[in-house]
mmCIF file of C-alpha atoms and ligand atoms in Angstrom:
data_model
loop_
_atom_site.group_PDB
_atom_site.id
_atom_site.type_symbol
_atom_site.label_atom_id
_atom_site.label_comp_id
_atom_site.label_asym_id
_atom_site.label_seq_id
_atom_site.Cartn_x
_atom_site.Cartn_y
_atom_site.Cartn_z
ATOM 1 C CA UNK A 1 -80.591 172.012 -95.288
ATOM 2 C CA UNK A 2 -81.557 175.452 -93.422
ATOM 3 C CA UNK A 3 -85.363 174.712 -92.520
ATOM 4 C CA UNK A 4 -86.370 178.334 -93.149
ATOM 5 C CA UNK A 5 -84.570 178.773 -96.469
ATOM 6 C CA UNK A 6 -87.718 178.490 -98.503
ATOM 7 C CA UNK A 7 -89.726 180.636 -96.025
ATOM 8 C CA UNK A 8 -86.914 183.308 -96.367
ATOM 9 C CA UNK A 9 -87.475 183.363 -100.216
ATOM 10 C CA UNK A 10 -91.127 183.724 -99.888
ATOM 11 C CA UNK A 11 -90.967 186.316 -97.257
ATOM 12 C CA UNK A 12 -88.841 188.507 -99.757
ATOM 13 C CA UNK A 13 -90.823 187.717 -102.743
ATOM 14 C CA UNK A 14 -92.298 190.583 -104.656
ATOM 15 C CA UNK A 15 -91.779 189.265 -108.217
ATOM 16 C CA UNK A 16 -91.758 185.665 -109.387
ATOM 17 C CA UNK A 17 -91.478 184.368 -113.063
ATOM 18 C CA UNK A 18 -93.318 181.028 -113.568
ATOM 19 C CA UNK A 19 -92.369 178.860 -116.452
ATOM 20 C CA UNK A 20 -94.968 176.598 -117.680
ATOM 21 C CA UNK A 21 -93.723 173.821 -119.862
ATOM 22 C CA UNK A 22 -95.417 171.969 -122.870
ATOM 23 C CA UNK A 23 -95.417 168.791 -120.968
ATOM 24 C CA UNK A 24 -97.536 170.317 -118.137
ATOM 25 C CA UNK A 25 -100.062 171.800 -120.224
ATOM 26 C CA UNK A 26 -100.662 169.024 -122.483
ATOM 27 C CA UNK A 27 -103.806 167.114 -122.290
ATOM 28 C CA UNK A 28 -102.726 163.975 -120.468
ATOM 29 C CA UNK A 29 -106.121 163.093 -119.416
ATOM 30 C CA UNK A 30 -107.200 162.608 -123.362
ATOM 31 C CA UNK A 31 -105.386 159.456 -123.098
ATOM 32 C CA UNK A 32 -103.864 160.284 -126.608
ATOM 33 C CA UNK A 33 -100.215 159.629 -127.428
ATOM 34 C CA UNK A 34 -98.025 162.586 -126.579
ATOM 35 C CA UNK A 35 -97.688 164.008 -129.995
ATOM 36 C CA UNK A 36 -101.520 163.974 -130.624
ATOM 37 C CA UNK A 37 -102.239 166.069 -127.296
ATOM 38 C CA UNK A 38 -103.391 169.424 -127.567
ATOM 39 C CA UNK A 39 -103.687 172.075 -124.770
ATOM 40 C CA UNK A 40 -105.378 170.902 -121.528
ATOM 41 C CA UNK A 41 -108.003 173.716 -120.844
ATOM 42 C CA UNK A 42 -108.384 172.254 -117.364
ATOM 43 C CA UNK A 43 -104.730 172.733 -116.493
ATOM 44 C CA UNK A 44 -104.563 176.244 -117.894
ATOM 45 C CA UNK A 45 -107.715 177.098 -115.910
ATOM 46 C CA UNK A 46 -106.313 175.720 -112.658
ATOM 47 C CA UNK A 47 -103.008 177.601 -113.256
ATOM 48 C CA UNK A 48 -104.893 180.865 -114.054
ATOM 49 C CA UNK A 49 -106.716 180.443 -110.724
ATOM 50 C CA UNK A 50 -103.725 179.864 -108.569
ATOM 51 C CA UNK A 51 -101.585 182.550 -110.272
ATOM 52 C CA UNK A 52 -104.414 184.931 -109.718
ATOM 53 C CA UNK A 53 -104.272 184.070 -105.890
ATOM 54 C CA UNK A 54 -100.533 184.683 -106.018
ATOM 55 C CA UNK A 55 -100.998 188.030 -107.826
ATOM 56 C CA UNK A 56 -103.676 188.960 -105.175
ATOM 57 C CA UNK A 57 -101.295 188.468 -102.373
ATOM 58 C CA UNK A 58 -99.211 191.261 -103.823
ATOM 59 C CA UNK A 59 -96.636 189.279 -105.605
ATOM 60 C CA UNK A 60 -96.140 190.259 -109.262
ATOM 61 C CA UNK A 61 -96.267 187.179 -111.744
ATOM 62 C CA UNK A 62 -94.625 186.949 -115.109
ATOM 63 C CA UNK A 63 -95.444 183.807 -117.144
ATOM 64 C CA UNK A 64 -93.044 182.195 -119.623
ATOM 65 C CA UNK A 65 -95.287 179.684 -121.281
ATOM 66 C CA UNK A 66 -94.404 176.912 -123.885
ATOM 67 C CA UNK A 67 -97.064 175.013 -125.729
ATOM 68 C CA UNK A 68 -97.500 177.027 -129.050
ATOM 69 C CA UNK A 69 -95.865 174.243 -131.345
ATOM 70 C CA UNK A 70 -97.766 171.589 -129.281
ATOM 71 C CA UNK A 71 -101.135 173.260 -129.562
ATOM 72 C CA UNK A 72 -100.588 174.042 -133.413
ATOM 73 C CA UNK A 73 -99.601 170.550 -134.106
ATOM 74 C CA UNK A 74 -102.794 169.456 -132.743
ATOM 75 C CA UNK A 75 -104.823 171.940 -134.468
ATOM 76 C CA UNK A 76 -102.958 171.195 -137.847
ATOM 77 C CA UNK A 77 -102.994 167.212 -137.037
ATOM 78 C CA UNK A 78 -99.354 167.270 -137.560
ATOM 79 C CA UNK A 79 -98.328 164.359 -135.362
ATOM 80 C CA UNK A 80 -95.222 163.025 -136.991
ATOM 81 C CA UNK A 81 -92.134 163.175 -134.528
ATOM 82 C CA UNK A 82 -89.984 165.466 -136.857
ATOM 83 C CA UNK A 83 -91.449 168.514 -138.403
ATOM 84 C CA UNK A 84 -89.611 170.544 -140.980
ATOM 85 C CA UNK A 85 -88.941 174.065 -139.852
ATOM 86 C CA UNK A 86 -91.823 175.630 -141.966
ATOM 87 C CA UNK A 87 -94.135 173.128 -140.413
ATOM 88 C CA UNK A 88 -92.789 173.892 -136.947
ATOM 89 C CA UNK A 89 -93.126 177.611 -137.554
ATOM 90 C CA UNK A 90 -96.685 177.286 -138.897
ATOM 91 C CA UNK A 91 -97.519 175.296 -135.799
ATOM 92 C CA UNK A 92 -96.149 177.927 -133.603
ATOM 93 C CA UNK A 93 -98.068 180.526 -135.465
ATOM 94 C CA UNK A 94 -101.571 178.916 -135.197
ATOM 95 C CA UNK A 95 -100.569 177.458 -131.667
ATOM 96 C CA UNK A 96 -99.558 180.774 -130.119
ATOM 97 C CA UNK A 97 -102.777 182.597 -130.795
ATOM 98 C CA UNK A 98 -104.820 179.825 -129.645
ATOM 99 C CA UNK A 99 -102.722 179.578 -126.508
ATOM 100 C CA UNK A 100 -103.066 183.337 -125.617
ATOM 101 C CA UNK A 101 -106.638 183.042 -126.385
ATOM 102 C CA UNK A 102 -107.084 180.351 -123.786
ATOM 103 C CA UNK A 103 -104.838 182.012 -121.172
ATOM 104 C CA UNK A 104 -106.857 185.386 -121.790
ATOM 105 C CA UNK A 105 -110.102 183.736 -121.300
ATOM 106 C CA UNK A 106 -109.178 182.013 -117.943
ATOM 107 C CA UNK A 107 -107.291 185.044 -116.509
ATOM 108 C CA UNK A 108 -110.414 187.305 -117.627
ATOM 109 C CA UNK A 109 -112.615 185.090 -115.452
ATOM 110 C CA UNK A 110 -110.282 185.974 -112.648
ATOM 111 C CA UNK A 111 -110.427 189.642 -113.359
ATOM 112 C CA UNK A 112 -106.829 189.720 -114.622
ATOM 113 C CA UNK A 113 -105.574 191.165 -118.031
ATOM 114 C CA UNK A 114 -102.867 189.234 -119.848
ATOM 115 C CA UNK A 115 -100.196 190.590 -122.554
ATOM 116 C CA UNK A 116 -98.386 188.730 -125.052
ATOM 117 C CA UNK A 117 -94.646 189.064 -125.384
ATOM 118 C CA UNK A 118 -92.738 187.174 -128.070
ATOM 119 C CA UNK A 119 -88.911 187.465 -128.018
ATOM 120 C CA UNK A 120 -85.975 186.264 -130.032
ATOM 121 C CA UNK A 121 -82.315 185.883 -129.236
ATOM 122 C CA UNK A 122 -81.548 189.270 -131.119
ATOM 123 C CA UNK A 123 -84.028 191.040 -128.607
ATOM 124 C CA UNK A 124 -81.909 189.891 -125.766
ATOM 125 C CA UNK A 125 -78.287 190.059 -127.437
ATOM 126 C CA UNK A 126 -78.716 193.857 -128.406
ATOM 127 C CA UNK A 127 -78.481 195.831 -124.998
ATOM 128 C CA UNK A 128 -80.827 198.518 -126.267
ATOM 129 C CA UNK A 129 -83.445 196.052 -127.383
ATOM 130 C CA UNK A 130 -82.893 194.130 -123.993
ATOM 131 C CA UNK A 131 -83.508 197.339 -122.126
ATOM 132 C CA UNK A 132 -86.576 198.182 -124.209
ATOM 133 C CA UNK A 133 -87.999 194.781 -123.373
ATOM 134 C CA UNK A 134 -87.364 195.547 -119.799
ATOM 135 C CA UNK A 135 -89.193 198.757 -119.729
ATOM 136 C CA UNK A 136 -92.140 197.242 -121.521
ATOM 137 C CA UNK A 137 -92.324 194.555 -118.806
ATOM 138 C CA UNK A 138 -92.205 197.259 -116.078
ATOM 139 C CA UNK A 139 -95.117 199.162 -117.689
ATOM 140 C CA UNK A 140 -97.203 196.104 -117.801
ATOM 141 C CA UNK A 141 -96.508 195.038 -114.328
ATOM 142 C CA UNK A 142 -97.233 198.569 -113.144
ATOM 143 C CA UNK A 143 -100.692 198.239 -114.685
ATOM 144 C CA UNK A 144 -101.370 195.004 -112.922
ATOM 145 C CA UNK A 145 -100.990 192.876 -116.179
ATOM 146 C CA UNK A 146 -99.686 189.505 -116.384
ATOM 147 C CA UNK A 147 -97.096 189.283 -119.186
ATOM 148 C CA UNK A 148 -97.040 185.869 -120.915
ATOM 149 C CA UNK A 149 -93.712 185.486 -122.818
ATOM 150 C CA UNK A 150 -92.701 182.960 -125.362
ATOM 151 C CA UNK A 151 -89.981 182.701 -127.995
ATOM 152 C CA UNK A 152 -91.058 184.130 -131.309
ATOM 153 C CA UNK A 153 -90.874 180.828 -132.829
ATOM 154 C CA UNK A 154 -92.508 181.879 -136.243
ATOM 155 C CA UNK A 155 -89.549 183.899 -137.412
ATOM 156 C CA UNK A 156 -86.521 182.326 -135.683
ATOM 157 C CA UNK A 157 -84.616 179.331 -137.010
ATOM 158 C CA UNK A 158 -81.845 177.270 -135.017
ATOM 159 C CA UNK A 159 -78.731 179.465 -135.302
ATOM 160 C CA UNK A 160 -80.477 182.686 -133.833
ATOM 161 C CA UNK A 161 -82.936 180.773 -131.460
ATOM 162 C CA UNK A 162 -82.840 181.070 -127.648
ATOM 163 C CA UNK A 163 -83.785 177.511 -128.205
ATOM 164 C CA UNK A 164 -85.744 176.290 -125.158
ATOM 165 C CA UNK A 165 -87.986 178.019 -122.637
ATOM 166 C CA UNK A 166 -85.943 177.063 -119.575
ATOM 167 C CA UNK A 167 -83.227 179.361 -120.819
ATOM 168 C CA UNK A 168 -85.719 182.077 -121.558
ATOM 169 C CA UNK A 169 -87.344 181.974 -118.290
ATOM 170 C CA UNK A 170 -83.982 182.278 -116.683
ATOM 171 C CA UNK A 171 -83.140 185.100 -118.717
ATOM 172 C CA UNK A 172 -86.664 186.917 -117.920
ATOM 173 C CA UNK A 173 -85.993 186.335 -114.198
ATOM 174 C CA UNK A 174 -82.827 188.117 -114.240
ATOM 175 C CA UNK A 175 -83.951 190.783 -116.734
ATOM 176 C CA UNK A 176 -87.149 191.343 -114.444
ATOM 177 C CA UNK A 177 -85.278 191.479 -111.274
ATOM 178 C CA UNK A 178 -87.552 188.618 -110.009
ATOM 179 C CA UNK A 179 -86.622 187.029 -106.582
ATOM 180 C CA UNK A 180 -87.806 183.711 -107.704
ATOM 181 C CA UNK A 181 -88.103 181.479 -110.777
ATOM 182 C CA UNK A 182 -90.429 178.600 -110.663
ATOM 183 C CA UNK A 183 -90.089 176.019 -113.451
ATOM 184 C CA UNK A 184 -93.223 173.832 -113.778
ATOM 185 C CA UNK A 185 -92.176 170.716 -115.513
ATOM 186 C CA UNK A 186 -93.144 167.155 -115.688
ATOM 187 C CA UNK A 187 -90.456 165.781 -113.458
ATOM 188 C CA UNK A 188 -90.199 166.160 -109.719
ATOM 189 C CA UNK A 189 -86.947 167.760 -109.731
ATOM 190 C CA UNK A 190 -83.274 166.932 -109.920
ATOM 191 C CA UNK A 191 -82.344 163.343 -108.666
ATOM 192 C CA UNK A 192 -79.198 161.666 -107.406
ATOM 193 C CA UNK A 193 -79.268 159.679 -110.703
ATOM 194 C CA UNK A 194 -81.232 160.273 -113.977
ATOM 195 C CA UNK A 195 -84.408 158.395 -113.013
ATOM 196 C CA UNK A 196 -85.083 157.419 -116.658
ATOM 197 C CA UNK A 197 -81.802 155.395 -116.721
ATOM 198 C CA UNK A 198 -82.455 151.666 -116.452
ATOM 199 C CA UNK A 199 -81.326 150.363 -113.104
ATOM 200 C CA UNK A 200 -79.260 147.247 -112.342
ATOM 201 C CA UNK A 201 -80.917 144.764 -109.828
ATOM 202 C CA UNK A 202 -80.380 145.840 -106.195
ATOM 203 C CA UNK A 203 -79.078 149.305 -107.336
ATOM 204 C CA UNK A 204 -80.826 151.897 -105.056
ATOM 205 C CA UNK A 205 -83.649 154.038 -106.377
ATOM 206 C CA UNK A 206 -82.414 157.566 -107.178
ATOM 207 C CA UNK A 207 -83.432 160.128 -104.626
ATOM 208 C CA UNK A 208 -84.931 163.614 -105.309
ATOM 209 C CA UNK A 209 -82.319 166.390 -104.189
ATOM 210 C CA UNK A 210 -84.086 169.152 -102.336
ATOM 211 C CA UNK A 211 -81.369 171.853 -102.484
ATOM 212 C CA UNK A 212 -78.483 172.597 -104.804
ATOM 213 C CA UNK A 213 -76.309 175.247 -103.625
ATOM 214 C CA UNK A 214 -73.580 175.145 -106.317
ATOM 215 C CA UNK A 215 -73.825 173.898 -109.929
ATOM 216 C CA UNK A 216 -70.789 171.574 -110.223
ATOM 217 C CA UNK A 217 -69.722 169.365 -113.050
ATOM 218 C CA UNK A 218 -71.435 166.374 -111.125
ATOM 219 C CA UNK A 219 -74.751 168.163 -110.867
ATOM 220 C CA UNK A 220 -74.610 168.946 -114.710
ATOM 221 C CA UNK A 221 -73.775 165.242 -115.299
ATOM 222 C CA UNK A 222 -76.718 164.080 -113.266
ATOM 223 C CA UNK A 223 -79.243 166.053 -115.408
ATOM 224 C CA UNK A 224 -80.712 163.832 -118.187
ATOM 225 C CA UNK A 225 -82.008 165.072 -121.651
ATOM 226 C CA UNK A 226 -85.678 165.024 -122.226
ATOM 227 C CA UNK A 227 -87.434 161.735 -123.284
ATOM 228 C CA UNK A 228 -90.902 163.449 -123.773
ATOM 229 C CA UNK A 229 -91.299 164.402 -127.311
ATOM 230 C CA UNK A 230 -93.196 167.415 -126.508
ATOM 231 C CA UNK A 231 -90.638 168.988 -124.084
ATOM 232 C CA UNK A 232 -87.243 170.472 -125.494
ATOM 233 C CA UNK A 233 -84.829 170.305 -122.716
ATOM 234 C CA UNK A 234 -85.401 167.996 -119.836
ATOM 235 C CA UNK A 235 -83.507 168.424 -116.724
ATOM 236 C CA UNK A 236 -80.334 169.462 -118.381
ATOM 237 C CA UNK A 237 -81.679 172.786 -119.764
ATOM 238 C CA UNK A 238 -83.199 173.373 -116.245
ATOM 239 C CA UNK A 239 -79.781 172.946 -114.627
ATOM 240 C CA UNK A 240 -78.337 175.322 -116.961
ATOM 241 C CA UNK A 241 -81.143 177.670 -116.498
ATOM 242 C CA UNK A 242 -80.499 177.448 -112.786
ATOM 243 C CA UNK A 243 -76.948 178.126 -113.331
ATOM 244 C CA UNK A 244 -77.649 181.221 -115.068
ATOM 245 C CA UNK A 245 -80.129 182.512 -112.371
ATOM 246 C CA UNK A 246 -77.707 181.504 -109.580
ATOM 247 C CA UNK A 247 -74.845 183.526 -110.763
ATOM 248 C CA UNK A 248 -77.359 186.595 -110.538
ATOM 249 C CA UNK A 249 -78.590 185.705 -107.180
ATOM 250 C CA UNK A 250 -82.019 184.411 -108.216
ATOM 251 C CA UNK A 251 -83.166 181.193 -106.625
ATOM 252 C CA UNK A 252 -84.860 178.677 -108.962
ATOM 253 C CA UNK A 253 -87.323 175.946 -108.001
ATOM 254 C CA UNK A 254 -87.972 173.007 -110.345
ATOM 255 C CA UNK A 255 -91.222 171.219 -109.477
ATOM 256 C CA UNK A 256 -93.635 168.842 -110.936
ATOM 257 C CA UNK A 257 -96.273 170.995 -112.452
ATOM 258 C CA UNK A 258 -98.728 167.976 -113.158
ATOM 259 C CA UNK A 259 -99.347 168.199 -109.340
ATOM 260 C CA UNK A 260 -102.376 170.590 -109.516
ATOM 261 C CA UNK A 261 -101.640 171.791 -105.874
ATOM 262 C CA UNK A 262 -98.023 172.317 -106.551
ATOM 263 C CA UNK A 263 -98.114 176.050 -106.466
ATOM 264 C CA UNK A 264 -100.186 176.131 -103.322
ATOM 265 C CA UNK A 265 -97.567 173.829 -101.743
ATOM 266 C CA UNK A 266 -94.851 176.045 -102.838
ATOM 267 C CA UNK A 267 -96.390 179.273 -101.225
ATOM 268 C CA UNK A 268 -97.034 177.262 -98.108
ATOM 269 C CA UNK A 269 -93.253 176.787 -97.780
ATOM 270 C CA UNK A 270 -93.411 173.128 -98.235
ATOM 271 C CA UNK A 271 -90.305 171.355 -99.399
ATOM 272 C CA UNK A 272 -91.308 170.263 -102.915
ATOM 273 C CA UNK A 273 -89.100 169.907 -105.962
ATOM 274 C CA UNK A 274 -85.341 170.988 -106.097
ATOM 275 C CA UNK A 275 -84.435 174.462 -105.021
ATOM 276 C CA UNK A 276 -81.356 175.786 -106.710
ATOM 277 C CA UNK A 277 -79.959 178.668 -104.489
ATOM 278 C CA UNK A 278 -76.390 179.741 -103.923
ATOM 279 C CA UNK A 279 -77.080 183.148 -102.050
ATOM 280 C CA UNK A 280 -77.199 186.662 -102.956
ATOM 281 C CA UNK A 281 -76.150 188.230 -106.327
ATOM 282 C CA UNK A 282 -72.527 187.478 -107.607
ATOM 283 C CA UNK A 283 -72.001 189.370 -110.790
ATOM 284 C CA UNK A 284 -73.352 192.424 -112.207
ATOM 285 C CA UNK A 285 -75.880 192.756 -114.897
ATOM 286 C CA UNK A 286 -73.617 193.635 -117.699
ATOM 287 C CA UNK A 287 -71.133 190.623 -116.848
ATOM 288 C CA UNK A 288 -74.051 188.427 -116.456
ATOM 289 C CA UNK A 289 -75.331 189.408 -119.935
ATOM 290 C CA UNK A 290 -71.933 188.680 -121.405
ATOM 291 C CA UNK A 291 -71.511 185.269 -119.669
ATOM 292 C CA UNK A 292 -75.358 184.128 -120.105
ATOM 293 C CA UNK A 293 -77.260 185.891 -122.637
ATOM 294 C CA UNK A 294 -74.803 186.514 -125.680
ATOM 295 C CA UNK A 295 -74.228 183.660 -127.990
ATOM 296 C CA UNK A 296 -70.422 182.987 -128.431
ATOM 297 C CA UNK A 297 -69.340 183.434 -131.940
ATOM 298 C CA UNK A 298 -65.843 181.651 -131.670
ATOM 299 C CA UNK A 299 -63.324 180.347 -129.192
ATOM 300 C CA UNK A 300 -59.791 181.214 -128.125
ATOM 301 C CA UNK A 301 -57.608 178.707 -126.535
ATOM 302 C CA UNK A 302 -54.930 180.088 -124.118
ATOM 303 C CA UNK A 303 -51.705 178.550 -122.526
ATOM 304 C CA UNK A 304 -51.302 177.752 -118.934
ATOM 305 C CA UNK A 305 -49.755 181.090 -118.110
ATOM 306 C CA UNK A 306 -52.731 182.984 -119.469
ATOM 307 C CA UNK A 307 -55.128 180.563 -117.670
ATOM 308 C CA UNK A 308 -53.620 181.333 -114.310
ATOM 309 C CA UNK A 309 -53.713 185.067 -115.046
ATOM 310 C CA UNK A 310 -57.352 184.924 -115.835
ATOM 311 C CA UNK A 311 -58.578 182.367 -113.207
ATOM 312 C CA UNK A 312 -56.127 183.005 -110.264
ATOM 313 C CA UNK A 313 -55.364 186.682 -110.728
ATOM 314 C CA UNK A 314 -58.559 188.104 -112.341
ATOM 315 C CA UNK A 315 -56.201 189.711 -115.124
ATOM 316 C CA UNK A 316 -57.008 190.655 -118.748
ATOM 317 C CA UNK A 317 -56.289 188.111 -121.577
ATOM 318 C CA UNK A 318 -53.216 189.362 -123.633
ATOM 319 C CA UNK A 319 -52.595 188.152 -127.178
ATOM 320 C CA UNK A 320 -49.204 186.721 -125.971
ATOM 321 C CA UNK A 321 -51.088 184.084 -124.027
ATOM 322 C CA UNK A 322 -53.326 182.798 -127.030
ATOM 323 C CA UNK A 323 -52.373 179.619 -128.800
ATOM 324 C CA UNK A 324 -55.514 179.107 -130.952
ATOM 325 C CA UNK A 325 -58.378 180.990 -132.615
ATOM 326 C CA UNK A 326 -61.529 179.467 -134.008
ATOM 327 C CA UNK A 327 -64.692 180.737 -135.577
ATOM 328 C CA UNK A 328 -65.441 183.976 -137.270
ATOM 329 C CA UNK A 329 -65.808 186.739 -135.059
ATOM 330 C CA UNK A 330 -65.831 190.481 -135.180
ATOM 331 C CA UNK A 331 -64.603 193.082 -132.703
ATOM 332 C CA UNK A 332 -66.847 193.250 -129.657
ATOM 333 C CA UNK A 333 -68.133 189.759 -130.323
ATOM 334 C CA UNK A 334 -68.552 187.320 -127.345
ATOM 335 C CA UNK A 335 -66.057 184.290 -127.505
ATOM 336 C CA UNK A 336 -65.450 181.404 -125.350
ATOM 337 C CA UNK A 337 -62.127 180.890 -123.867
ATOM 338 C CA UNK A 338 -60.793 177.583 -123.473
ATOM 339 C CA UNK A 339 -57.716 176.174 -121.664
ATOM 340 C CA UNK A 340 -55.224 173.827 -123.271
ATOM 341 C CA UNK A 341 -57.599 170.835 -122.282
ATOM 342 C CA UNK A 342 -60.438 172.510 -123.903
ATOM 343 C CA UNK A 343 -62.250 173.124 -120.761
ATOM 344 C CA UNK A 344 -64.171 176.564 -120.872
ATOM 345 C CA UNK A 345 -62.622 178.911 -118.362
ATOM 346 C CA UNK A 346 -64.167 182.151 -119.152
ATOM 347 C CA UNK A 347 -66.186 184.305 -121.602
ATOM 348 C CA UNK A 348 -65.683 187.852 -122.613
ATOM 349 C CA UNK A 349 -65.758 190.324 -125.463
ATOM 350 C CA UNK A 350 -63.041 190.401 -127.804
ATOM 351 C CA UNK A 351 -61.040 193.513 -128.892
ATOM 352 C CA UNK A 352 -60.019 191.957 -132.276
ATOM 353 C CA UNK A 353 -61.790 190.230 -135.245
ATOM 354 C CA UNK A 354 -60.808 186.580 -135.721
ATOM 355 C CA UNK A 355 -58.447 187.042 -138.497
ATOM 356 C CA UNK A 356 -56.385 189.724 -136.742
ATOM 357 C CA UNK A 357 -56.143 187.827 -133.623
ATOM 358 C CA UNK A 358 -55.106 184.921 -135.415
ATOM 359 C CA UNK A 359 -52.305 186.857 -136.905
ATOM 360 C CA UNK A 360 -51.225 188.213 -133.554
ATOM 361 C CA UNK A 361 -51.630 185.324 -131.182
ATOM 362 C CA UNK A 362 -48.783 184.625 -129.176
ATOM 363 C CA UNK A 363 -47.094 187.663 -129.814
ATOM 364 C CA UNK A 364 -45.809 190.553 -127.312
ATOM 365 C CA UNK A 365 -47.423 194.117 -127.536
ATOM 366 C CA UNK A 366 -44.274 195.531 -129.280
ATOM 367 C CA UNK A 367 -44.569 193.256 -132.227
ATOM 368 C CA UNK A 368 -48.278 193.769 -132.519
ATOM 369 C CA UNK A 369 -48.002 197.540 -132.958
ATOM 370 C CA UNK A 370 -45.653 196.901 -135.967
ATOM 371 C CA UNK A 371 -47.832 194.253 -137.563
ATOM 372 C CA UNK A 372 -51.294 196.040 -137.119
ATOM 373 C CA UNK A 373 -51.185 199.625 -137.891
ATOM 374 C CA UNK A 374 -54.574 200.642 -136.703
ATOM 375 C CA UNK A 375 -56.789 199.536 -133.986
ATOM 376 C CA UNK A 376 -54.170 198.320 -131.510
ATOM 377 C CA UNK A 377 -55.262 196.983 -128.120
ATOM 378 C CA UNK A 378 -53.063 195.821 -125.216
ATOM 379 C CA UNK A 379 -55.827 193.260 -124.281
ATOM 380 C CA UNK A 380 -57.388 190.813 -126.612
ATOM 381 C CA UNK A 381 -60.110 190.583 -124.041
ATOM 382 C CA UNK A 382 -59.989 193.299 -121.298
ATOM 383 C CA UNK A 383 -60.811 192.060 -117.614
ATOM 384 C CA UNK A 384 -63.906 194.302 -117.529
ATOM 385 C CA UNK A 385 -65.502 192.567 -120.535
ATOM 386 C CA UNK A 386 -64.487 189.112 -119.106
ATOM 387 C CA UNK A 387 -66.189 186.609 -116.982
ATOM 388 C CA UNK A 388 -64.320 183.779 -115.358
ATOM 389 C CA UNK A 389 -66.482 180.616 -115.327
ATOM 390 C CA UNK A 390 -64.397 178.416 -112.944
ATOM 391 C CA UNK A 391 -62.549 178.442 -109.916
ATOM 392 C CA UNK A 392 -59.267 176.474 -109.593
ATOM 393 C CA UNK A 393 -61.013 173.753 -107.603
ATOM 394 C CA UNK A 394 -63.684 173.339 -110.069
ATOM 395 C CA UNK A 395 -61.201 173.125 -112.925
ATOM 396 C CA UNK A 396 -59.433 170.242 -111.095
ATOM 397 C CA UNK A 397 -62.793 168.435 -110.852
ATOM 398 C CA UNK A 398 -63.557 169.205 -114.459
ATOM 399 C CA UNK A 399 -60.315 167.482 -115.567
ATOM 400 C CA UNK A 400 -60.800 164.345 -113.381
ATOM 401 C CA UNK A 401 -61.985 161.507 -115.549
ATOM 402 C CA UNK A 402 -65.268 160.548 -114.450
HETATM 403 N N1 LIG B 1 -91.479 178.159 -127.622
HETATM 404 C C1 LIG B 1 -91.619 176.630 -127.730
HETATM 405 C C2 LIG B 1 -93.240 176.501 -128.041
HETATM 406 O O1 LIG B 1 -94.100 177.377 -127.565
HETATM 407 C C3 LIG B 1 -91.388 175.839 -126.572
HETATM 408 C C4 LIG B 1 -89.888 175.705 -126.248
HETATM 409 C C5 LIG B 1 -89.812 174.742 -125.050
HETATM 410 O O2 LIG B 1 -90.539 173.947 -124.709
HETATM 411 O O3 LIG B 1 -88.605 174.858 -124.337
HETATM 412 O O4 LIG B 1 -93.878 175.538 -128.427
#
């Protein structure tokens, strides 16, 4: 690894997003089982102190904090593993205000103001609302305020959820134009093998990987799902979050937030955790939003000719190359594009609704014109609205049986 890579990132740092996971602000010291733990005031106080120092050094900080459901469960005495949706939402409602009150208290002691921002997928999906959120953040930061962001859990249900705060923090880092995302988690980073997996005798212990420059299918496969009932995603959602930020040129650092000195260590340039960093910006804001923020409403499967046109030649997708259409989508919806082996090769905004596209799939333009009197488009997905997610080399690896 280039030794000064982390120093370089720190030197250019003007704005950082810090994601604080439920696992790291739960009260481990109480000795209670995870589902009975509430917020650890000591940890929140510690983070407020360190974040204030970062802020005083001239770096703007945005926090994405989990912990609402956890704090609410504890206050309502709901320690069952499974809560129904209204119970989860009630927990989030009571926990969110408690979480904010606690942050406010400790940041106040540091002479800093905080602001609560609650977002749902709809706020990110609609360009206008997305930009409004950006303007609000800018105004808060210009006033020296620390925005504390969470998903609006009290009103969102699964289908319209962002889902986890790793994803939310990655979107925020891109939206806010941060130069670094730090994910404070309860694991040390990404290991060569999932450290939770039982090992055979003589099998070497998994090793922490200090730097990932490219998220390959192997890297995704190494990331395990969470085993902590308080945390949503485990390493997997962190890797997916890093994929988002990397394609926008934002480095992401996954570290163990249970180490109370971890922020100091990062800012001293120590090699803690796993750094995901693949170099400067790769795709523009709009294409990033298409590929990483919008939720796909359906899938289109294409033949090998169309796959080549998309992946190798950067062309638009024509109806003639489509062999299957699935899902219910409208004109302008985001869709996944699969090749014949069901590998997702691209995402894009579609020019036809699902029923029309199903009718015209496999057909040449001339035929389509006579079938559909209105709303004819040459392309099913125009290349300006299309983001290719694989390279030829990657695609071969994805197809190799593991
Ligand atoms: N928004 C959830 C909460 O505050 C947490 C989601 C997550 O942990 O990823 O409880």
